[in-house]
Amino acid sequence: MSYAILTDLTRCIGCQACALACKEINELPKEDGALKLSATTWTMVEKRHDVFIRHQCFHCLEPTCVSVCPVTALEKTQEGPVIYHEDRCIGCRYCIMACPFEIPKYEWDSVLPRVQKCIMCYQKRVSLGEQPACTSVCPTGATVFGQRDQLIAQAQQRLQNHPNRYVNHIYGVHEAGGTSVLYLSDIPFDQLGFKHARSDEAYPKLTWNILSQIPSVAGVGGVMMFGLWWIINRRITLEQEQKKNNSKSPDSNQKKTP
Ligand code: SF4
Ligand code: SF4
Ligand code: SF4
């Protein structure tokens, strides 16, 4: 069963409850007024042309981030969410370069950085049969969770019932090969800054000539990156050990004695 999120921009009042709920469930710092997605902001709401637009990972049906990862650190689950295995990640950042929507972010400030993005509350909610935190708190039903085919049917019904209210398009049915985050709007999507609004092919297919080279490059590059990561990690661990030993040694104690 494949799940999705449908966000109807005509119903969004910009209350930010979805963004706050995301921070809470994922234990992310709550800096005020985040204006773009970051390693600590996995969903946010911006205002363009008087429309509030909720941004998050699109959870593509054929995710480029997954296809370029040399160590399967990103995974498209059967239920729909694209999730991240931080224990497998070697920090090559191919996913960040490959994502057509510029979604994944890197923890540049961290000693052991991870890639960060919305994971559709997979472990804490969706895999347990519950809806994500963000959709559960929306006061207007602007963002809702459900089975993808049912949400598409629901969106089609809204377009049929209110032809003057919406542009006749459900964003995400075909874009980038289809996504698990869908949108309705009363303003054309390209005017709202939505990317690749006219591309119906999955990005791994569109860029296959380039991306098909990546596994071999990534194979070599991945090994190199893993080597680098191992060396750096080892060095950090050794430095920490050294500091510990120094603080325990009689010499260091003597120095502290006046
Ligand atoms: S939007 Fe980007 S990060 Fe999200 S699933 Fe698609 S390719 Fe991956
Ligand atoms: S699905 Fe979960 S992780 Fe994704 S934006 Fe919503 S609350 Fe955040
Ligand atoms: S909680 Fe709903 S109404 Fe509020 S900003 Fe998010 S999508 Fe819009």
mmCIF file of C-alpha atoms and ligand atoms in Angstrom:
data_model
loop_
_atom_site.group_PDB
_atom_site.id
_atom_site.type_symbol
_atom_site.label_atom_id
_atom_site.label_comp_id
_atom_site.label_asym_id
_atom_site.label_seq_id
_atom_site.Cartn_x
_atom_site.Cartn_y
_atom_site.Cartn_z
ATOM 1 C CA MET A 1 0.000 0.000 0.000
ATOM 2 C CA SER A 2 1.434 3.355 -1.065
ATOM 3 C CA TYR A 3 0.697 6.427 1.031
ATOM 4 C CA ALA A 4 1.025 10.100 0.185
ATOM 5 C CA ILE A 5 0.370 13.634 1.416
ATOM 6 C CA LEU A 6 -1.977 15.992 -0.446
ATOM 7 C CA THR A 7 -1.530 19.699 0.251
ATOM 8 C CA ASP A 8 -4.268 22.007 -1.021
ATOM 9 C CA LEU A 9 -2.718 25.463 -1.129
ATOM 10 C CA THR A 10 -6.143 27.126 -1.329
ATOM 11 C CA ARG A 11 -6.890 25.853 2.190
ATOM 12 C CA CYS A 12 -3.597 26.773 3.848
ATOM 13 C CA ILE A 13 -3.740 29.707 6.282
ATOM 14 C CA GLY A 14 -0.007 29.748 7.018
ATOM 15 C CA CYS A 15 -0.403 28.903 10.701
ATOM 16 C CA GLN A 16 2.894 26.917 10.741
ATOM 17 C CA ALA A 17 1.405 24.170 12.936
ATOM 18 C CA CYS A 18 2.725 21.531 10.492
ATOM 19 C CA ALA A 19 6.260 22.947 10.672
ATOM 20 C CA LEU A 20 6.158 23.069 14.470
ATOM 21 C CA ALA A 21 4.814 19.518 14.777
ATOM 22 C CA CYS A 22 7.646 18.308 12.545
ATOM 23 C CA LYS A 23 10.208 19.974 14.817
ATOM 24 C CA GLU A 24 8.650 18.434 17.896
ATOM 25 C CA ILE A 25 8.406 14.846 16.711
ATOM 26 C CA ASN A 26 11.887 14.893 15.196
ATOM 27 C CA GLU A 27 13.408 16.765 18.157
ATOM 28 C CA LEU A 28 14.759 19.524 15.930
ATOM 29 C CA PRO A 29 15.739 22.961 17.295
ATOM 30 C CA LYS A 30 12.892 25.480 17.056
ATOM 31 C CA GLU A 31 14.576 28.547 15.581
ATOM 32 C CA ASP A 32 11.976 31.201 14.723
ATOM 33 C CA GLY A 33 10.846 31.969 11.186
ATOM 34 C CA ALA A 34 12.890 29.462 9.168
ATOM 35 C CA LEU A 35 12.709 30.761 5.596
ATOM 36 C CA LYS A 36 14.080 27.699 3.849
ATOM 37 C CA LEU A 37 14.609 23.994 4.352
ATOM 38 C CA SER A 38 17.764 23.090 6.238
ATOM 39 C CA ALA A 39 19.312 20.235 8.206
ATOM 40 C CA THR A 40 17.128 21.310 11.133
ATOM 41 C CA THR A 41 13.988 22.383 9.213
ATOM 42 C CA TRP A 42 12.413 19.528 7.259
ATOM 43 C CA THR A 43 9.194 21.332 6.371
ATOM 44 C CA MET A 44 8.393 25.041 6.208
ATOM 45 C CA VAL A 45 5.684 27.355 4.935
ATOM 46 C CA GLU A 46 6.489 30.359 2.759
ATOM 47 C CA LYS A 47 4.241 33.044 1.270
ATOM 48 C CA ARG A 48 4.342 33.774 -2.464
ATOM 49 C CA HIS A 49 1.738 35.746 -4.450
ATOM 50 C CA ASP A 50 -0.407 35.753 -1.288
ATOM 51 C CA VAL A 51 -0.383 31.955 -1.278
ATOM 52 C CA PHE A 52 1.050 29.944 1.616
ATOM 53 C CA ILE A 53 3.158 27.096 0.266
ATOM 54 C CA ARG A 54 4.208 24.173 2.400
ATOM 55 C CA HIS A 55 7.593 22.678 1.389
ATOM 56 C CA GLN A 56 9.002 19.243 2.231
ATOM 57 C CA CYS A 57 10.605 16.248 0.499
ATOM 58 C CA PHE A 58 8.388 15.024 -2.370
ATOM 59 C CA HIS A 59 9.061 11.340 -1.618
ATOM 60 C CA CYS A 60 9.386 10.614 -5.348
ATOM 61 C CA LEU A 61 8.071 7.300 -6.674
ATOM 62 C CA GLU A 62 11.442 6.747 -8.367
ATOM 63 C CA PRO A 63 13.748 8.873 -6.209
ATOM 64 C CA THR A 64 16.986 10.054 -7.761
ATOM 65 C CA CYS A 65 18.511 10.357 -4.297
ATOM 66 C CA VAL A 66 18.009 6.615 -3.820
ATOM 67 C CA SER A 67 19.281 5.692 -7.273
ATOM 68 C CA VAL A 68 22.606 7.515 -6.876
ATOM 69 C CA CYS A 69 23.417 6.440 -3.312
ATOM 70 C CA PRO A 70 26.302 3.938 -3.531
ATOM 71 C CA VAL A 71 25.612 2.350 -0.125
ATOM 72 C CA THR A 72 21.776 2.254 -0.006
ATOM 73 C CA ALA A 73 21.663 4.825 2.788
ATOM 74 C CA LEU A 74 18.420 6.147 1.270
ATOM 75 C CA GLU A 75 15.502 3.814 0.705
ATOM 76 C CA LYS A 76 12.080 4.107 -0.922
ATOM 77 C CA THR A 77 9.796 2.110 1.373
ATOM 78 C CA GLN A 78 6.808 0.124 0.140
ATOM 79 C CA GLU A 79 4.557 2.471 2.114
ATOM 80 C CA GLY A 80 5.823 5.530 0.204
ATOM 81 C CA PRO A 81 8.226 7.465 2.475
ATOM 82 C CA VAL A 82 11.849 7.831 1.362
ATOM 83 C CA ILE A 83 13.886 7.177 4.492
ATOM 84 C CA TYR A 84 17.522 7.535 5.543
ATOM 85 C CA HIS A 85 19.852 5.016 7.218
ATOM 86 C CA GLU A 86 22.482 7.152 8.890
ATOM 87 C CA ASP A 87 24.564 4.113 9.910
ATOM 88 C CA ARG A 88 25.169 3.308 6.212
ATOM 89 C CA CYS A 89 25.898 6.874 5.017
ATOM 90 C CA ILE A 90 29.494 7.606 3.968
ATOM 91 C CA GLY A 91 28.916 11.334 3.416
ATOM 92 C CA CYS A 92 29.511 11.358 -0.376
ATOM 93 C CA ARG A 93 26.546 13.762 -0.797
ATOM 94 C CA TYR A 94 25.565 12.421 -4.261
ATOM 95 C CA CYS A 95 21.935 12.494 -3.073
ATOM 96 C CA ILE A 96 22.171 16.223 -2.384
ATOM 97 C CA MET A 97 23.559 16.910 -5.859
ATOM 98 C CA ALA A 98 21.109 14.581 -7.609
ATOM 99 C CA CYS A 99 17.770 15.587 -6.051
ATOM 100 C CA PRO A 100 15.782 17.529 -8.686
ATOM 101 C CA PHE A 101 14.021 19.484 -5.933
ATOM 102 C CA GLU A 102 17.141 20.399 -3.892
ATOM 103 C CA ILE A 103 15.682 18.828 -0.770
ATOM 104 C CA PRO A 104 18.351 16.924 1.221
ATOM 105 C CA LYS A 105 20.626 19.048 3.406
ATOM 106 C CA TYR A 106 23.925 18.225 5.074
ATOM 107 C CA GLU A 107 24.931 18.823 8.695
ATOM 108 C CA TRP A 108 28.006 20.866 7.826
ATOM 109 C CA ASP A 109 28.489 22.003 11.433
ATOM 110 C CA SER A 110 28.533 18.509 12.902
ATOM 111 C CA VAL A 111 31.612 16.381 13.686
ATOM 112 C CA LEU A 112 29.807 13.329 12.288
ATOM 113 C CA PRO A 113 27.492 14.929 9.716
ATOM 114 C CA ARG A 114 24.335 13.321 8.387
ATOM 115 C CA VAL A 115 22.051 14.028 5.437
ATOM 116 C CA GLN A 116 18.749 15.419 6.689
ATOM 117 C CA LYS A 117 15.289 15.704 5.151
ATOM 118 C CA CYS A 118 11.648 14.814 5.817
ATOM 119 C CA ILE A 119 11.237 11.054 6.230
ATOM 120 C CA MET A 120 7.418 11.249 6.391
ATOM 121 C CA CYS A 121 7.598 10.252 10.068
ATOM 122 C CA TYR A 122 8.211 6.692 8.885
ATOM 123 C CA GLN A 123 9.628 5.052 12.012
ATOM 124 C CA LYS A 124 7.570 6.974 14.570
ATOM 125 C CA ARG A 125 4.220 7.071 12.749
ATOM 126 C CA VAL A 126 3.626 5.664 9.260
ATOM 127 C CA SER A 127 5.226 2.231 9.853
ATOM 128 C CA LEU A 128 2.959 1.942 12.928
ATOM 129 C CA GLY A 129 -0.164 2.698 10.884
ATOM 130 C CA GLU A 130 -0.444 6.341 11.990
ATOM 131 C CA GLN A 131 -0.380 9.541 9.954
ATOM 132 C CA PRO A 132 2.629 11.909 10.057
ATOM 133 C CA ALA A 133 2.814 14.583 12.754
ATOM 134 C CA CYS A 134 2.433 17.466 10.281
ATOM 135 C CA THR A 135 -0.833 16.294 8.713
ATOM 136 C CA SER A 136 -2.281 15.312 12.090
ATOM 137 C CA VAL A 137 -2.234 18.922 13.358
ATOM 138 C CA CYS A 138 -3.401 20.903 10.312
ATOM 139 C CA PRO A 139 -6.499 22.831 11.469
ATOM 140 C CA THR A 140 -7.990 23.371 7.996
ATOM 141 C CA GLY A 141 -7.351 20.031 6.293
ATOM 142 C CA ALA A 142 -4.982 21.815 3.903
ATOM 143 C CA THR A 143 -2.466 19.003 4.229
ATOM 144 C CA VAL A 144 -3.802 15.452 4.541
ATOM 145 C CA PHE A 145 -2.375 11.931 4.552
ATOM 146 C CA GLY A 146 -3.822 8.837 2.896
ATOM 147 C CA GLN A 147 -3.444 6.243 0.186
ATOM 148 C CA ARG A 148 -1.971 7.857 -2.902
ATOM 149 C CA ASP A 149 -4.629 6.660 -5.349
ATOM 150 C CA GLN A 150 -7.423 7.785 -3.007
ATOM 151 C CA LEU A 151 -5.842 11.217 -2.525
ATOM 152 C CA ILE A 152 -5.555 11.616 -6.300
ATOM 153 C CA ALA A 153 -9.236 10.678 -6.656
ATOM 154 C CA GLN A 154 -10.090 13.195 -3.910
ATOM 155 C CA ALA A 155 -8.084 15.912 -5.675
ATOM 156 C CA GLN A 156 -9.732 15.120 -9.028
ATOM 157 C CA GLN A 157 -13.124 15.430 -7.360
ATOM 158 C CA ARG A 158 -12.217 18.873 -6.012
ATOM 159 C CA LEU A 159 -11.090 20.001 -9.474
ATOM 160 C CA GLN A 160 -14.367 18.742 -10.930
ATOM 161 C CA ASN A 161 -16.550 20.311 -8.233
ATOM 162 C CA HIS A 162 -14.732 23.672 -8.187
ATOM 163 C CA PRO A 163 -13.295 24.314 -11.665
ATOM 164 C CA ASN A 164 -13.056 28.053 -11.007
ATOM 165 C CA ARG A 165 -11.251 27.632 -7.744
ATOM 166 C CA TYR A 166 -8.246 25.604 -8.941
ATOM 167 C CA VAL A 167 -5.835 25.453 -11.845
ATOM 168 C CA ASN A 168 -6.657 22.172 -13.564
ATOM 169 C CA HIS A 169 -3.571 20.325 -12.432
ATOM 170 C CA ILE A 170 -2.558 17.989 -9.606
ATOM 171 C CA TYR A 171 1.148 18.555 -9.074
ATOM 172 C CA GLY A 172 2.990 15.323 -8.328
ATOM 173 C CA VAL A 173 0.844 12.849 -10.259
ATOM 174 C CA HIS A 174 3.360 12.828 -13.111
ATOM 175 C CA GLU A 175 6.135 15.278 -12.188
ATOM 176 C CA ALA A 176 9.567 13.657 -11.939
ATOM 177 C CA GLY A 177 7.877 10.324 -12.633
ATOM 178 C CA GLY A 178 5.290 10.883 -9.873
ATOM 179 C CA THR A 179 5.699 11.807 -6.229
ATOM 180 C CA SER A 180 4.164 10.862 -2.882
ATOM 181 C CA VAL A 181 3.541 14.519 -2.018
ATOM 182 C CA LEU A 182 0.809 16.079 -4.153
ATOM 183 C CA TYR A 183 -0.467 19.649 -4.467
ATOM 184 C CA LEU A 184 -3.547 21.564 -5.581
ATOM 185 C CA SER A 185 -3.398 25.312 -6.235
ATOM 186 C CA ASP A 186 -5.366 28.269 -7.560
ATOM 187 C CA ILE A 187 -2.223 29.772 -9.130
ATOM 188 C CA PRO A 188 -0.175 27.995 -11.850
ATOM 189 C CA PHE A 189 2.562 25.977 -10.204
ATOM 190 C CA ASP A 190 5.409 27.432 -12.242
ATOM 191 C CA GLN A 191 4.414 30.907 -10.979
ATOM 192 C CA LEU A 192 4.781 29.602 -7.420
ATOM 193 C CA GLY A 193 8.311 28.363 -8.080
ATOM 194 C CA PHE A 194 7.482 24.664 -8.321
ATOM 195 C CA LYS A 195 10.244 22.955 -10.231
ATOM 196 C CA HIS A 196 10.002 20.672 -13.223
ATOM 197 C CA ALA A 197 6.272 21.286 -13.488
ATOM 198 C CA ARG A 198 6.306 20.064 -17.078
ATOM 199 C CA SER A 199 8.614 17.097 -16.734
ATOM 200 C CA ASP A 200 6.746 13.808 -16.573
ATOM 201 C CA GLU A 201 9.684 11.455 -16.577
ATOM 202 C CA ALA A 202 11.411 10.085 -13.538
ATOM 203 C CA TYR A 203 14.665 11.920 -13.096
ATOM 204 C CA PRO A 204 16.775 8.770 -12.967
ATOM 205 C CA LYS A 205 15.468 8.053 -16.494
ATOM 206 C CA LEU A 206 15.890 11.611 -17.798
ATOM 207 C CA THR A 207 19.467 11.787 -16.665
ATOM 208 C CA TRP A 208 20.210 8.144 -17.172
ATOM 209 C CA ASN A 209 23.201 8.776 -19.407
ATOM 210 C CA ILE A 210 24.859 10.684 -16.606
ATOM 211 C CA LEU A 211 23.479 8.826 -13.648
ATOM 212 C CA SER A 212 24.219 5.407 -15.098
ATOM 213 C CA GLN A 213 27.864 6.382 -14.838
ATOM 214 C CA ILE A 214 27.519 7.219 -11.181
ATOM 215 C CA PRO A 215 27.348 3.713 -9.695
ATOM 216 C CA SER A 216 30.755 2.910 -11.188
ATOM 217 C CA VAL A 217 32.130 6.321 -10.248
ATOM 218 C CA ALA A 218 30.365 6.018 -6.934
ATOM 219 C CA GLY A 219 31.760 2.556 -6.455
ATOM 220 C CA VAL A 220 35.284 3.916 -6.630
ATOM 221 C CA GLY A 221 34.349 7.281 -5.119
ATOM 222 C CA GLY A 222 32.320 5.573 -2.430
ATOM 223 C CA VAL A 223 35.247 3.445 -1.377
ATOM 224 C CA MET A 224 37.463 6.522 -1.338
ATOM 225 C CA MET A 225 34.897 8.511 0.645
ATOM 226 C CA PHE A 226 34.495 5.657 3.062
ATOM 227 C CA GLY A 227 38.289 5.523 3.467
ATOM 228 C CA LEU A 228 38.416 9.249 4.131
ATOM 229 C CA TRP A 229 35.514 9.059 6.541
ATOM 230 C CA TRP A 230 37.183 6.172 8.370
ATOM 231 C CA ILE A 231 40.504 8.010 8.653
ATOM 232 C CA ILE A 232 38.880 11.227 9.905
ATOM 233 C CA ASN A 233 36.679 9.364 12.353
ATOM 234 C CA ARG A 234 39.650 7.358 13.604
ATOM 235 C CA ARG A 235 41.681 10.539 14.056
ATOM 236 C CA ILE A 236 38.895 12.151 16.101
ATOM 237 C CA THR A 237 38.592 9.039 18.280
ATOM 238 C CA LEU A 238 42.373 8.930 18.808
ATOM 239 C CA GLU A 239 42.466 12.614 19.756
ATOM 240 C CA GLN A 240 39.679 12.038 22.268
ATOM 241 C CA GLU A 241 41.564 9.026 23.732
ATOM 242 C CA GLN A 242 44.750 11.100 23.917
ATOM 243 C CA LYS A 243 42.946 13.899 25.776
ATOM 244 C CA LYS A 244 41.477 11.381 28.223
ATOM 245 C CA ASN A 245 44.885 9.787 28.878
ATOM 246 C CA ASN A 246 46.538 13.175 29.344
ATOM 247 C CA SER A 247 43.988 14.228 31.909
ATOM 248 C CA LYS A 248 44.577 10.971 33.841
ATOM 249 C CA SER A 249 48.417 11.035 33.725
ATOM 250 C CA PRO A 250 50.359 12.087 36.893
ATOM 251 C CA ASP A 251 52.150 14.780 34.863
ATOM 252 C CA SER A 252 48.931 16.527 33.990
ATOM 253 C CA ASN A 253 47.857 16.409 37.650
ATOM 254 C CA GLN A 254 51.163 17.877 38.744
ATOM 255 C CA LYS A 255 50.799 20.779 36.340
ATOM 256 C CA LYS A 256 47.494 21.661 37.935
ATOM 257 C CA THR A 257 49.077 21.691 41.421
ATOM 258 C CA PRO A 258 50.426 25.180 42.275
HETATM 259 S S1 SF4 B 1 12.455 15.060 -3.476
HETATM 260 FE FE1 SF4 B 1 14.666 14.665 -3.608
HETATM 261 S S2 SF4 B 1 15.196 13.893 -1.569
HETATM 262 FE FE2 SF4 B 1 12.972 13.721 -1.767
HETATM 263 S S3 SF4 B 1 12.633 11.624 -2.548
HETATM 264 FE FE3 SF4 B 1 12.724 12.996 -4.346
HETATM 265 S S4 SF4 B 1 14.881 12.901 -4.986
HETATM 266 FE FE4 SF4 B 1 14.801 12.118 -2.887
HETATM 267 S S1 SF4 B 2 6.044 13.868 7.506
HETATM 268 FE FE1 SF4 B 2 7.079 13.996 9.514
HETATM 269 S S2 SF4 B 2 9.198 14.462 8.988
HETATM 270 FE FE2 SF4 B 2 7.964 14.944 7.167
HETATM 271 S S3 SF4 B 2 7.413 17.093 7.349
HETATM 272 FE FE3 SF4 B 2 5.761 15.920 8.252
HETATM 273 S S4 SF4 B 2 6.285 15.873 10.421
HETATM 274 FE FE4 SF4 B 2 8.149 16.404 9.344
HETATM 275 S S1 SF4 B 3 -0.812 23.331 9.448
HETATM 276 FE FE1 SF4 B 3 -2.115 23.335 7.572
HETATM 277 S S2 SF4 B 3 -2.938 25.433 7.460
HETATM 278 FE FE2 SF4 B 3 -1.218 25.493 8.902
HETATM 279 S S3 SF4 B 3 0.549 26.080 7.635
HETATM 280 FE FE3 SF4 B 3 0.526 23.828 7.708
HETATM 281 S S4 SF4 B 3 -0.621 23.209 5.873
HETATM 282 FE FE4 SF4 B 3 -1.075 25.397 6.218
#
